Amino acid sequence: MALRSLVPALLRATAPRRGPAPFSSVAAAAPRERPPEPPTGPDPQPGSGPPRPAPSPSPAPPVDFSNTATAYQSRTSWELLRNLLVLRVCALEPLLQRHQQLLQVSQKLLGRHLFDRLMKMTFYGQFVAGEDQEAIKPLIHHNKAFGVGSILDYSVEEDISHEEAEEKEMDSCTADAERDGSGAGKREKQFQVHRAFGDRRDGVTGARTYFYANEAKCDHHMENFLRCIDASGSASDDSFCAIKLTALGRPQFLLQFSEVLTKWRRFFHQIAIQQGQAGLPAMETKLQVSELQKSLESMGITAKCEIQSWFTGELLGVSGTVDLLDWNSLIDNRTQLSRLLLVPNVQTGQLEPLLSHFTEDEDLQMKRMLQRIDVLAKRALEVGVCLMVDAEQTYFQPAISRLTLEMQRKFNTQKPVIFNTYQCYLKDAYDSVSLDVELARREGWCFGAKLVRGAYMTQERERAAEVGYEDPINPTYMATNEMYHRCLNHILEEIRHSSWASVMVASHNEDTVRFTLQRMEELGLHPTERKVYFGQLLGMCDQISFPLGQAGFPVYKYVPYGPVKDVLPYLSRRALENRGIMKGAQRERQLLMKELKRRVLSGSFFYRPVA
Ligand SMILES: Cc1cc2nc3c(=O)[nH]c(=O)nc-3n(C[C@H](O)[C@H](O)[C@H](O)COP(=O)(O)OP(=O)(O)OC[C@H]3O[C@@H](n4cnc5c(N)ncnc54)[C@H](O)[C@@H]3O)c2cc1C
C-alpha cells in the first residue's frame, strides 16, 4: 500500500469548508465516535465565530515584574537560596562544560540513594516536580493556590550515546525504498536523513528528543502521555498536557509527509510567481483559475478534463480565484490528485511524483502513529484537558502541524481542546498562523495556538548550511521578535472578534509578556475571559509567572516529572539554558538576591507561604 492512499484521507478534511471532517481514515480503524456538529459560523470574514461576551468593565489589574515580594510569595527562603545556588552553579562555565562527566562520577561515588537526595536538594528540586503523578500533586496544588496552573510533562528521556542516537535516526528515517535503491535520490535534501545531524539533541537545550526504537516503545510513550492526561484532568479543571509527535511513531512518515506538504505549497507559490504575484503574504495570494488551468495543462501535469474537474467544487473557484487554502484542499479524494499528480522539482526542473510508496510495514507504522494520536486526543476531550502538541524540527514540522490541525478540526468543535505550536523564529511563521486562523474561520472550529520563538535554532541553521538548502530561521533575533509580535497581534485581533480563538504566550521574555499585556489592554481583552494564556517552565522566571497569576491572568508552568535517573538529560538542558551569560538568568539572580535581602532586613526570613 502507498502513502498516496493515506495522505489524501488525512488531507481530505480541508475540502468541506463548514462541516466536520474525519481526522483520518486510518484512525477509523480504532472505534470512533462521530464528533458533534460544529457550531455553524457566519460568513468567512475577519473574526468570524460567536462574538465575545461583553468584556469585564473593570480594567485588568497592573502586573509588576520587579515586585519580588509578589513574585516569590509562594516560595520559602530556603527555596530561594536553592534557586540562587543553582543559578550560581550554572554561571560556572568550566563546571557546566564538564557537567555530564561530573554527574556520572557523582553517581558512582555517592551511590544511587545519596545522589538522588543531592539532586532533589538542588537541580531536581528546582526544575522537576517529583517522581510520579502522586508525588507532584502537592506542588501542583501549591502553585494553583498562588494562581499558577500546570502543564504536565513526563520528562523521562533515554540517555543514549551520540553514536546510538545517530544509528537509530538513520534507521528510522530511511524508507525501505531508499534502502533498496528504488526510491533513492528522489527525496529533497532537507527531507533526507543526514548522519551528521542524526543526533537531534545536538545544540538543543529547550526541548526533549525522542528516538524511534520500535512500535512497542511508541505504545509505551502513548501510555505515559495517557497517564499524564489523566493526572492533569484530576489535578485541576482547566489544565493542559504536552505531547510530542516524534514519540508516537516512526519519524520516516513525518519526513515524507512534510516533504509532500512543502512541495505542494511551493508549487502554489511557483504558479503565483508566473501570475505576477511574487512576494505577497500567503493569504493575499490568489491564483486566477483560468490561467492556472492553462499553466497546469501546458506543464503536462495531468489531462485537461481532470484539471477542469479540480475547480468545480462547491465553493472552490466561485470567485474565479484559488487561494492557498483552496489549493491545499486539492490533495483530496474527490480529485484523485494523489493518483495522478506530478510536480516540478525546483532543483532539477523535472516532473516528479508527489507521493512515493510505502511498504506494508511502513504503512502499518503510519496507521499506528495516527491511531495513537487519535487515542490521546479522545482521552484529552473526555477528561477535559487541553492537549498541546509541541513543535519540532522543520523537516518534521509541516507534518506535525498538519496532523495537529486535523485533530483540531475533529476535536475543537466546541472549545479549543487541541493547541498547535507556532515557532516564530521561522521565516514563514506568520503565513502559517494567518492561514490556520483563516481555515478555522472558514470551517467553523476553534483555533488554539501556543506561540514560541523556537528551540532548535543552532541545529537548524547548521543543518541548512551544511546540507545546502535555505536557512528556515529569521536572520536576526530582532526579526524573530518582530515575527513573534506580528503573529501574536494577528491572533489577539482574532480573539477580539471571536470567542473561538485562544493563544498561549509561551515565553520567558519579559518584554514579550509586557507587549501582550499592553495589546490585551488596547484590544479590551480581559484576563477573566481566559483566552490569552501564559506559559513558562517550572523553576524558571517565577518573577513573570507568579505576578501574572496573582493579577488573575491564566498562567501555567510546564511541570516536568519522572525518576531522578531518567530526567538527568532534562536537567542537563536546564543547566545549559540557565548558564550565567543568559540575560534572563542574570535578571533572576538579581531579583532573588533582592528578595532574600528584603526578607532578612524585614525579619521575615522564616516566612511560610500561605495562599
Ligand atoms: C511553555 C513553553 C513551551 C515551549 N514549547 C516549545 C515547542 O513546542 N517547540 C519549540 O521549538 N520550543 C518550545 N519552547 C522553547 C522556546 O521556543 C524557546 O526556545 C525558549 O522559550 C526561549 O525563548 P523565549 O521567548 O523564552 O526567550 P528569548 O531569550 O527572548 O528568545 C530566545 C529565542 O530567540 C530566538 N533567537 C535567538 N537568537 C536568534 C537569532 N540570532 N536569530 C533568530 N532567532 C533568534 C531563538 O528561538 C531562541 O530560542 C517552549 C518554551 C516554553 C516556555
mmCIF file of N, CA and C in Angstrom, residues 462-538:
data_model
loop_
_atom_site.group_PDB
_atom_site.id
_atom_site.type_symbol
_atom_site.label_atom_id
_atom_site.label_comp_id
_atom_site.label_asym_id
_atom_site.label_seq_id
_atom_site.Cartn_x
_atom_site.Cartn_y
_atom_site.Cartn_z
ATOM 1 N N GLU A 462 22.777 25.133 11.195
ATOM 2 C CA GLU A 462 23.942 24.335 10.777
ATOM 3 C C GLU A 462 23.536 23.308 9.729
ATOM 4 N N ARG A 463 22.384 22.704 9.941
ATOM 5 C CA ARG A 463 21.924 21.672 9.000
ATOM 6 C C ARG A 463 21.681 22.274 7.614
ATOM 7 N N ALA A 464 20.992 23.440 7.612
ATOM 8 C CA ALA A 464 20.684 24.082 6.326
ATOM 9 C C ALA A 464 21.978 24.456 5.605
ATOM 10 N N ALA A 465 22.947 24.998 6.353
ATOM 11 C CA ALA A 465 24.196 25.436 5.724
ATOM 12 C C ALA A 465 24.976 24.238 5.193
ATOM 13 N N GLU A 466 25.058 23.194 5.978
ATOM 14 C CA GLU A 466 25.891 22.057 5.593
ATOM 15 C C GLU A 466 25.242 21.204 4.501
ATOM 16 N N VAL A 467 23.935 20.994 4.635
ATOM 17 C CA VAL A 467 23.253 20.119 3.676
ATOM 18 C C VAL A 467 22.962 20.876 2.369
ATOM 19 N N GLY A 468 22.782 22.225 2.493
ATOM 20 C CA GLY A 468 22.609 23.008 1.288
ATOM 21 C C GLY A 468 21.175 23.329 0.922
ATOM 22 N N TYR A 469 20.449 23.922 1.824
ATOM 23 C CA TYR A 469 19.132 24.470 1.491
ATOM 24 C C TYR A 469 18.956 25.778 2.257
ATOM 25 N N GLU A 470 17.903 26.520 1.939
ATOM 26 C CA GLU A 470 17.760 27.849 2.541
ATOM 27 C C GLU A 470 17.545 27.755 4.057
ATOM 28 N N ASP A 471 18.238 28.630 4.793
ATOM 29 C CA ASP A 471 18.078 28.677 6.246
ATOM 30 C C ASP A 471 16.623 29.046 6.563
ATOM 31 N N PRO A 472 15.897 28.175 7.292
ATOM 32 C CA PRO A 472 14.481 28.486 7.558
ATOM 33 C C PRO A 472 14.272 29.521 8.661
ATOM 34 N N ILE A 473 15.383 29.894 9.352
ATOM 35 C CA ILE A 473 15.264 30.754 10.535
ATOM 36 C C ILE A 473 15.428 32.229 10.159
ATOM 37 N N ASN A 474 14.709 33.091 10.851
ATOM 38 C CA ASN A 474 14.860 34.536 10.638
ATOM 39 C C ASN A 474 16.321 34.939 10.810
ATOM 40 N N PRO A 475 16.751 35.972 10.050
ATOM 41 C CA PRO A 475 18.184 36.284 10.073
ATOM 42 C C PRO A 475 18.698 36.799 11.419
ATOM 43 N N THR A 476 17.864 37.465 12.204
ATOM 44 C CA THR A 476 18.345 38.040 13.465
ATOM 45 C C THR A 476 17.337 37.788 14.591
ATOM 46 N N TYR A 477 17.824 38.019 15.807
ATOM 47 C CA TYR A 477 16.946 37.905 16.971
ATOM 48 C C TYR A 477 15.826 38.945 16.871
ATOM 49 N N MET A 478 16.188 40.151 16.412
ATOM 50 C CA MET A 478 15.184 41.221 16.239
ATOM 51 C C MET A 478 14.065 40.765 15.301
ATOM 52 N N ALA A 479 14.497 40.120 14.202
ATOM 53 C CA ALA A 479 13.495 39.663 13.219
ATOM 54 C C ALA A 479 12.566 38.620 13.857
ATOM 55 N N THR A 480 13.133 37.769 14.722
ATOM 56 C CA THR A 480 12.289 36.775 15.409
ATOM 57 C C THR A 480 11.315 37.477 16.360
ATOM 58 N N ASN A 481 11.817 38.498 17.048
ATOM 59 C CA ASN A 481 10.926 39.244 17.959
ATOM 60 C C ASN A 481 9.783 39.895 17.188
ATOM 61 N N GLU A 482 10.153 40.507 16.048
ATOM 62 C CA GLU A 482 9.104 41.159 15.240
ATOM 63 C C GLU A 482 8.079 40.129 14.777
ATOM 64 N N MET A 483 8.595 38.980 14.376
ATOM 65 C CA MET A 483 7.695 37.911 13.903
ATOM 66 C C MET A 483 6.772 37.466 15.041
ATOM 67 N N TYR A 484 7.342 37.351 16.229
ATOM 68 C CA TYR A 484 6.534 36.912 17.370
ATOM 69 C C TYR A 484 5.398 37.912 17.586
ATOM 70 N N HIS A 485 5.751 39.197 17.603
ATOM 71 C CA HIS A 485 4.734 40.221 17.871
ATOM 72 C C HIS A 485 3.684 40.259 16.758
ATOM 73 N N ARG A 486 4.136 40.045 15.519
ATOM 74 C CA ARG A 486 3.201 40.075 14.394
ATOM 75 C C ARG A 486 2.200 38.920 14.492
ATOM 76 N N CYS A 487 2.713 37.739 14.768
ATOM 77 C CA CYS A 487 1.829 36.561 14.890
ATOM 78 C C CYS A 487 0.880 36.752 16.071
ATOM 79 N N LEU A 488 1.436 37.209 17.179
ATOM 80 C CA LEU A 488 0.622 37.392 18.385
ATOM 81 C C LEU A 488 -0.493 38.414 18.124
ATOM 82 N N ASN A 489 -0.114 39.511 17.495
ATOM 83 C CA ASN A 489 -1.098 40.541 17.164
ATOM 84 C C ASN A 489 -2.241 39.981 16.341
ATOM 85 N N HIS A 490 -1.874 39.182 15.350
ATOM 86 C CA HIS A 490 -2.888 38.610 14.461
ATOM 87 C C HIS A 490 -3.885 37.769 15.269
ATOM 88 N N ILE A 491 -3.350 36.959 16.181
ATOM 89 C CA ILE A 491 -4.239 36.080 16.961
ATOM 90 C C ILE A 491 -5.057 36.908 17.959
ATOM 91 N N LEU A 492 -4.426 37.902 18.574
ATOM 92 C CA LEU A 492 -5.168 38.737 19.538
ATOM 93 C C LEU A 492 -6.318 39.469 18.843
ATOM 94 N N GLU A 493 -6.057 39.943 17.617
ATOM 95 C CA GLU A 493 -7.131 40.595 16.839
ATOM 96 C C GLU A 493 -8.268 39.606 16.600
ATOM 97 N N GLU A 494 -7.888 38.362 16.310
ATOM 98 C CA GLU A 494 -8.898 37.333 16.071
ATOM 99 C C GLU A 494 -9.730 37.119 17.343
ATOM 100 N N ILE A 495 -9.021 37.042 18.471
ATOM 101 C CA ILE A 495 -9.718 36.797 19.749
ATOM 102 C C ILE A 495 -10.659 37.960 20.067
ATOM 103 N N ARG A 496 -10.223 39.173 19.685
ATOM 104 C CA ARG A 496 -11.058 40.348 19.966
ATOM 105 C C ARG A 496 -12.452 40.199 19.352
ATOM 106 N N HIS A 497 -12.491 39.555 18.161
ATOM 107 C CA HIS A 497 -13.774 39.459 17.463
ATOM 108 C C HIS A 497 -14.518 38.165 17.736
ATOM 109 N N SER A 498 -13.788 37.137 18.169
ATOM 110 C CA SER A 498 -14.427 35.828 18.249
ATOM 111 C C SER A 498 -14.051 35.118 19.534
ATOM 112 N N SER A 499 -15.022 34.413 20.083
ATOM 113 C CA SER A 499 -14.710 33.698 21.323
ATOM 114 C C SER A 499 -14.148 32.312 21.020
ATOM 115 N N TRP A 500 -13.865 32.019 19.743
ATOM 116 C CA TRP A 500 -13.397 30.687 19.378
ATOM 117 C C TRP A 500 -11.888 30.525 19.437
ATOM 118 N N ALA A 501 -11.180 31.628 19.466
ATOM 119 C CA ALA A 501 -9.713 31.519 19.381
ATOM 120 C C ALA A 501 -9.070 31.682 20.754
ATOM 121 N N SER A 502 -7.935 31.007 20.936
ATOM 122 C CA SER A 502 -7.164 31.130 22.181
ATOM 123 C C SER A 502 -5.686 31.060 21.840
ATOM 124 N N VAL A 503 -4.883 31.641 22.706
ATOM 125 C CA VAL A 503 -3.439 31.575 22.474
ATOM 126 C C VAL A 503 -2.699 31.414 23.786
ATOM 127 N N MET A 504 -1.608 30.666 23.750
ATOM 128 C CA MET A 504 -0.711 30.636 24.899
ATOM 129 C C MET A 504 0.608 31.316 24.503
ATOM 130 N N VAL A 505 0.956 32.356 25.244
ATOM 131 C CA VAL A 505 2.224 33.055 25.021
ATOM 132 C C VAL A 505 3.266 32.286 25.839
ATOM 133 N N ALA A 506 3.993 31.390 25.171
ATOM 134 C CA ALA A 506 4.961 30.527 25.872
ATOM 135 C C ALA A 506 6.343 31.145 25.728
ATOM 136 N N SER A 507 6.706 31.949 26.700
ATOM 137 C CA SER A 507 7.981 32.675 26.599
ATOM 138 C C SER A 507 8.456 33.093 27.978
ATOM 139 N N HIS A 508 9.786 33.160 28.104
ATOM 140 C CA HIS A 508 10.375 33.678 29.346
ATOM 141 C C HIS A 508 10.775 35.128 29.168
ATOM 142 N N ASN A 509 10.446 35.691 28.038
ATOM 143 C CA ASN A 509 10.877 37.053 27.725
ATOM 144 C C ASN A 509 9.891 38.066 28.334
ATOM 145 N N GLU A 510 10.426 38.847 29.257
ATOM 146 C CA GLU A 510 9.571 39.809 29.969
ATOM 147 C C GLU A 510 8.958 40.836 29.015
ATOM 148 N N ASP A 511 9.763 41.264 28.019
ATOM 149 C CA ASP A 511 9.254 42.266 27.068
ATOM 150 C C ASP A 511 8.068 41.705 26.282
ATOM 151 N N THR A 512 8.162 40.420 25.927
ATOM 152 C CA THR A 512 7.059 39.804 25.171
ATOM 153 C C THR A 512 5.796 39.752 26.024
ATOM 154 N N VAL A 513 5.985 39.413 27.295
ATOM 155 C CA VAL A 513 4.814 39.336 28.182
ATOM 156 C C VAL A 513 4.230 40.744 28.362
ATOM 157 N N ARG A 514 5.102 41.736 28.548
ATOM 158 C CA ARG A 514 4.612 43.125 28.674
ATOM 159 C C ARG A 514 3.847 43.542 27.421
ATOM 160 N N PHE A 515 4.433 43.221 26.254
ATOM 161 C CA PHE A 515 3.790 43.566 24.985
ATOM 162 C C PHE A 515 2.381 42.942 24.926
ATOM 163 N N THR A 516 2.289 41.690 25.357
ATOM 164 C CA THR A 516 0.983 41.002 25.319
ATOM 165 C C THR A 516 -0.015 41.717 26.228
ATOM 166 N N LEU A 517 0.455 42.071 27.435
ATOM 167 C CA LEU A 517 -0.461 42.732 28.380
ATOM 168 C C LEU A 517 -0.941 44.063 27.817
ATOM 169 N N GLN A 518 0.009 44.772 27.197
ATOM 170 C CA GLN A 518 -0.354 46.079 26.620
ATOM 171 C C GLN A 518 -1.381 45.929 25.493
ATOM 172 N N ARG A 519 -1.130 44.961 24.599
ATOM 173 C CA ARG A 519 -2.065 44.751 23.489
ATOM 174 C C ARG A 519 -3.427 44.272 24.002
ATOM 175 N N MET A 520 -3.401 43.439 25.041
ATOM 176 C CA MET A 520 -4.677 42.967 25.613
ATOM 177 C C MET A 520 -5.476 44.166 26.111
ATOM 178 N N GLU A 521 -4.771 45.068 26.757
ATOM 179 C CA GLU A 521 -5.469 46.245 27.290
ATOM 180 C C GLU A 521 -6.034 47.092 26.150
ATOM 181 N N GLU A 522 -5.190 47.318 25.129
ATOM 182 C CA GLU A 522 -5.642 48.132 23.990
ATOM 183 C C GLU A 522 -6.840 47.508 23.285
ATOM 184 N N LEU A 523 -6.862 46.170 23.219
ATOM 185 C CA LEU A 523 -7.945 45.495 22.490
ATOM 186 C C LEU A 523 -9.136 45.169 23.392
ATOM 187 N N GLY A 524 -9.014 45.504 24.655
ATOM 188 C CA GLY A 524 -10.114 45.248 25.581
ATOM 189 C C GLY A 524 -10.253 43.778 25.931
ATOM 190 N N LEU A 525 -9.161 43.025 25.925
ATOM 191 C CA LEU A 525 -9.225 41.597 26.288
ATOM 192 C C LEU A 525 -8.926 41.476 27.778
ATOM 193 N N HIS A 526 -9.891 40.951 28.519
ATOM 194 C CA HIS A 526 -9.741 40.896 29.968
ATOM 195 C C HIS A 526 -9.236 39.516 30.388
ATOM 196 N N PRO A 527 -8.358 39.443 31.410
ATOM 197 C CA PRO A 527 -7.822 38.124 31.804
ATOM 198 C C PRO A 527 -8.907 37.125 32.208
ATOM 199 N N THR A 528 -10.041 37.628 32.734
ATOM 200 C CA THR A 528 -11.085 36.688 33.180
ATOM 201 C C THR A 528 -11.727 35.926 32.012
ATOM 202 N N GLU A 529 -11.547 36.436 30.796
ATOM 203 C CA GLU A 529 -12.098 35.708 29.640
ATOM 204 C C GLU A 529 -11.335 34.413 29.373
ATOM 205 N N ARG A 530 -10.127 34.314 29.887
ATOM 206 C CA ARG A 530 -9.264 33.134 29.738
ATOM 207 C C ARG A 530 -9.111 32.710 28.280
ATOM 208 N N LYS A 531 -8.712 33.686 27.478
ATOM 209 C CA LYS A 531 -8.458 33.407 26.066
ATOM 210 C C LYS A 531 -6.964 33.545 25.760
ATOM 211 N N VAL A 532 -6.278 34.313 26.600
ATOM 212 C CA VAL A 532 -4.835 34.509 26.408
ATOM 213 C C VAL A 532 -4.136 33.917 27.627
ATOM 214 N N TYR A 533 -3.382 32.855 27.381
ATOM 215 C CA TYR A 533 -2.674 32.169 28.467
ATOM 216 C C TYR A 533 -1.190 32.510 28.388
ATOM 217 N N PHE A 534 -0.508 32.284 29.493
ATOM 218 C CA PHE A 534 0.946 32.461 29.509
ATOM 219 C C PHE A 534 1.576 31.154 29.959
ATOM 220 N N GLY A 535 2.779 30.861 29.460
ATOM 221 C CA GLY A 535 3.446 29.609 29.833
ATOM 222 C C GLY A 535 4.930 29.787 30.054
ATOM 223 N N GLN A 536 5.415 29.258 31.174
ATOM 224 C CA GLN A 536 6.857 29.221 31.444
ATOM 225 C C GLN A 536 7.209 27.847 32.019
ATOM 226 N N LEU A 537 8.494 27.561 32.091
ATOM 227 C CA LEU A 537 8.915 26.270 32.643
ATOM 228 C C LEU A 537 9.020 26.349 34.158
ATOM 229 N N LEU A 538 8.748 25.211 34.810
ATOM 230 C CA LEU A 538 8.892 25.140 36.265
ATOM 231 C C LEU A 538 10.343 25.472 36.642
#
